[in-house]
């Protein structure tokens, strides 16, 4: 069924593009077009084809920057998809720069203490830790977890994902004493 969905997205993209370039349609169709591009990029990413997903995320981001500007939550959401694609392709410097830009947009629009910002902080923490910047990654992972705990119940999947991520970061430096309780608590939720 995922191939069916991907095929439908490939059919919808040119139709939405034609509507998006028609100025009389307003920015509504441009955001729909960007959403279709993002969904296609996500579909490829979910298949492990980040090389195919990244161009869709890049185009979606460009459409939204042109439509809404950089300082918009929706643009930040779109940029995160591209940063994720780059991270999984090993393009870590580019991914880090974009993750940091997304955090800055969230700080300016909804504040750093927002669950959406916490997701990006979590991803950035993982990138930093896996690239030898362990202490910075741990600090950012803790911050992301604390933000999630303020917004969600302790047994929510959102909190569990952040606990699991921070636990994984601790395992990088073989700090199993800190990792194990987080991972066990996360697994209890799932």
Short mmCIF file of C-alpha atoms in Angstrom, two decimals:
data_model
loop_
_atom_site.label_atom_id
_atom_site.label_comp_id
_atom_site.label_asym_id
_atom_site.label_seq_id
_atom_site.Cartn_x
_atom_site.Cartn_y
_atom_site.Cartn_z
CA UNK A 1 0.00 0.00 0.00
CA UNK A 2 2.91 2.36 0.54
CA UNK A 3 3.77 2.06 -3.16
CA UNK A 4 0.18 2.97 -3.99
CA UNK A 5 0.42 6.07 -1.82
CA UNK A 6 3.73 7.02 -3.42
CA UNK A 7 2.25 6.58 -6.89
CA UNK A 8 -0.68 8.84 -5.95
CA UNK A 9 1.69 11.47 -4.62
CA UNK A 10 3.65 11.37 -7.87
CA UNK A 11 0.37 11.95 -9.73
CA UNK A 12 -0.71 14.78 -7.42
CA UNK A 13 2.55 16.73 -7.44
CA UNK A 14 2.32 18.07 -11.02
CA UNK A 15 -1.35 19.00 -10.53
CA UNK A 16 -0.58 20.85 -7.30
CA UNK A 17 2.45 22.49 -8.90
CA UNK A 18 0.30 23.91 -11.69
CA UNK A 19 -2.14 25.30 -9.12
CA UNK A 20 0.72 26.59 -6.96
CA UNK A 21 2.29 28.67 -9.73
CA UNK A 22 -1.06 30.31 -10.52
CA UNK A 23 -0.88 33.50 -8.42
CA UNK A 24 -4.68 33.88 -8.39
CA UNK A 25 -4.91 30.69 -6.33
CA UNK A 26 -3.11 32.32 -3.37
CA UNK A 27 -0.61 30.60 -1.14
CA UNK A 28 -3.07 27.83 -0.20
CA UNK A 29 -2.04 25.67 -3.16
CA UNK A 30 1.63 26.39 -2.61
CA UNK A 31 1.39 24.98 0.92
CA UNK A 32 -0.56 21.98 -0.40
CA UNK A 33 2.13 21.45 -3.03
CA UNK A 34 4.84 21.67 -0.35
CA UNK A 35 2.93 19.15 1.78
CA UNK A 36 2.75 16.69 -1.12
CA UNK A 37 6.48 17.11 -1.71
CA UNK A 38 7.18 16.56 2.00
CA UNK A 39 4.98 13.45 2.08
CA UNK A 40 6.86 12.06 -0.91
CA UNK A 41 10.21 12.83 0.72
CA UNK A 42 9.03 11.16 3.93
CA UNK A 43 7.87 8.10 1.99
CA UNK A 44 11.34 7.71 0.49
CA UNK A 45 13.00 8.37 3.85
CA UNK A 46 10.83 5.70 5.47
CA UNK A 47 12.15 3.26 2.88
CA UNK A 48 15.71 4.25 3.71
CA UNK A 49 16.09 6.11 0.40
CA UNK A 50 17.24 9.40 1.87
CA UNK A 51 19.02 10.22 -1.38
CA UNK A 52 15.61 10.28 -3.08
CA UNK A 53 13.78 11.93 -0.18
CA UNK A 54 16.13 14.89 0.25
CA UNK A 55 15.35 16.58 -3.12
CA UNK A 56 11.62 16.51 -2.32
CA UNK A 57 12.28 18.03 1.10
CA UNK A 58 14.56 20.66 -0.46
CA UNK A 59 11.94 21.69 -3.02
CA UNK A 60 9.21 21.75 -0.36
CA UNK A 61 11.36 23.95 1.84
CA UNK A 62 12.11 26.34 -1.04
CA UNK A 63 8.40 26.63 -1.82
CA UNK A 64 7.59 27.51 1.79
CA UNK A 65 10.45 29.96 2.20
CA UNK A 66 9.18 31.75 -0.92
CA UNK A 67 5.58 31.59 0.31
CA UNK A 68 5.76 32.10 4.06
CA UNK A 69 9.33 33.19 4.72
CA UNK A 70 11.80 31.57 7.10
CA UNK A 71 10.21 32.75 10.34
CA UNK A 72 7.16 30.50 10.19
CA UNK A 73 6.47 27.27 12.08
CA UNK A 74 5.42 25.46 8.93
CA UNK A 75 8.68 26.41 7.21
CA UNK A 76 10.60 25.14 10.25
CA UNK A 77 8.70 21.83 10.11
CA UNK A 78 9.61 21.47 6.45
CA UNK A 79 13.27 22.30 7.11
CA UNK A 80 13.44 19.58 9.74
CA UNK A 81 12.53 16.97 7.13
CA UNK A 82 15.45 18.06 4.97
CA UNK A 83 17.81 18.11 7.95
CA UNK A 84 16.71 14.57 8.82
CA UNK A 85 17.40 13.42 5.25
CA UNK A 86 20.84 14.99 5.34
CA UNK A 87 21.60 13.45 8.73
CA UNK A 88 20.80 9.97 7.47
CA UNK A 89 22.90 10.58 4.36
CA UNK A 90 25.87 11.44 6.57
CA UNK A 91 25.77 15.11 5.57
CA UNK A 92 26.16 16.05 9.21
CA UNK A 93 27.53 19.59 8.88
CA UNK A 94 24.62 20.58 6.64
CA UNK A 95 22.13 18.82 8.89
CA UNK A 96 23.51 20.53 11.99
CA UNK A 97 23.31 23.99 10.41
CA UNK A 98 19.72 23.38 9.35
CA UNK A 99 18.67 21.88 12.71
CA UNK A 100 20.12 24.96 14.43
CA UNK A 101 18.25 27.25 12.05
CA UNK A 102 15.01 25.37 12.79
CA UNK A 103 15.61 25.78 16.54
CA UNK A 104 16.16 29.51 15.98
CA UNK A 105 12.88 29.78 14.05
CA UNK A 106 10.99 27.97 16.82
CA UNK A 107 12.63 30.20 19.42
CA UNK A 108 11.43 33.25 17.51
CA UNK A 109 7.92 32.00 16.78
CA UNK A 110 6.71 29.64 19.53
CA UNK A 111 9.59 29.65 22.00
CA UNK A 112 12.27 27.12 22.77
CA UNK A 113 10.11 25.46 25.42
CA UNK A 114 7.75 24.07 22.77
CA UNK A 115 7.28 20.35 21.99
CA UNK A 116 8.05 20.94 18.30
CA UNK A 117 11.32 22.57 19.25
CA UNK A 118 12.04 19.63 21.58
CA UNK A 119 11.83 17.23 18.62
CA UNK A 120 14.49 19.21 16.78
CA UNK A 121 16.65 19.49 19.91
CA UNK A 122 16.39 15.71 20.27
CA UNK A 123 17.51 15.15 16.68
CA UNK A 124 20.33 17.67 17.03
CA UNK A 125 21.41 16.04 20.31
CA UNK A 126 21.69 12.68 18.57
CA UNK A 127 23.70 14.17 15.70
CA UNK A 128 26.11 15.92 18.07
CA UNK A 129 26.64 12.88 20.28
CA UNK A 130 27.23 10.51 17.39
CA UNK A 131 29.76 12.96 15.99
CA UNK A 132 31.93 13.11 19.10
CA UNK A 133 30.30 16.09 20.78
CA UNK A 134 28.92 13.94 23.55
CA UNK A 135 28.54 16.51 26.35
CA UNK A 136 26.73 18.97 24.10
CA UNK A 137 24.50 16.16 22.85
CA UNK A 138 23.67 15.00 26.38
CA UNK A 139 22.80 18.53 27.50
CA UNK A 140 20.54 19.06 24.51
CA UNK A 141 18.95 15.61 24.95
CA UNK A 142 18.18 16.40 28.59
CA UNK A 143 16.66 19.73 27.59
CA UNK A 144 14.44 18.03 24.99
CA UNK A 145 13.27 15.47 27.56
CA UNK A 146 12.47 18.17 30.13
CA UNK A 147 10.42 20.10 27.57
CA UNK A 148 8.47 16.97 26.67
CA UNK A 149 7.85 16.19 30.35
CA UNK A 150 6.33 19.64 30.83
CA UNK A 151 3.84 19.12 28.03
CA UNK A 152 2.99 15.43 28.13
CA UNK A 153 2.15 12.74 30.68
CA UNK A 154 5.09 10.68 31.91
CA UNK A 155 3.74 7.58 30.16
CA UNK A 156 3.16 9.26 26.79
CA UNK A 157 4.96 8.10 23.64
CA UNK A 158 6.35 11.63 23.18
CA UNK A 159 8.19 11.45 26.52
CA UNK A 160 9.21 7.84 25.90
CA UNK A 161 10.83 8.72 22.58
CA UNK A 162 12.92 11.43 24.25
CA UNK A 163 13.89 9.04 27.08
CA UNK A 164 14.93 6.40 24.58
CA UNK A 165 16.91 8.93 22.57
CA UNK A 166 18.74 10.23 25.64
CA UNK A 167 19.36 6.66 26.76
CA UNK A 168 20.90 5.89 23.38
CA UNK A 169 23.13 8.95 23.67
CA UNK A 170 24.38 7.74 27.05
CA UNK A 171 25.29 4.37 25.52
CA UNK A 172 27.69 6.11 23.12
CA UNK A 173 30.03 6.70 26.05
CA UNK A 174 29.13 3.37 27.69
CA UNK A 175 27.28 5.14 30.50
CA UNK A 176 24.85 2.27 30.96
CA UNK A 177 24.05 3.30 34.53
CA UNK A 178 22.30 6.42 33.18
CA UNK A 179 21.04 4.78 29.99
CA UNK A 180 19.32 1.72 31.44
CA UNK A 181 16.61 3.43 33.55
CA UNK A 182 15.69 5.70 30.66
CA UNK A 183 15.48 2.88 28.15
CA UNK A 184 13.53 0.64 30.54
CA UNK A 185 11.03 3.45 31.29
CA UNK A 186 10.62 4.14 27.58
CA UNK A 187 10.05 0.48 26.79
CA UNK A 188 7.40 0.27 29.52
CA UNK A 189 5.38 2.83 27.55
CA UNK A 190 5.64 0.88 24.32
#
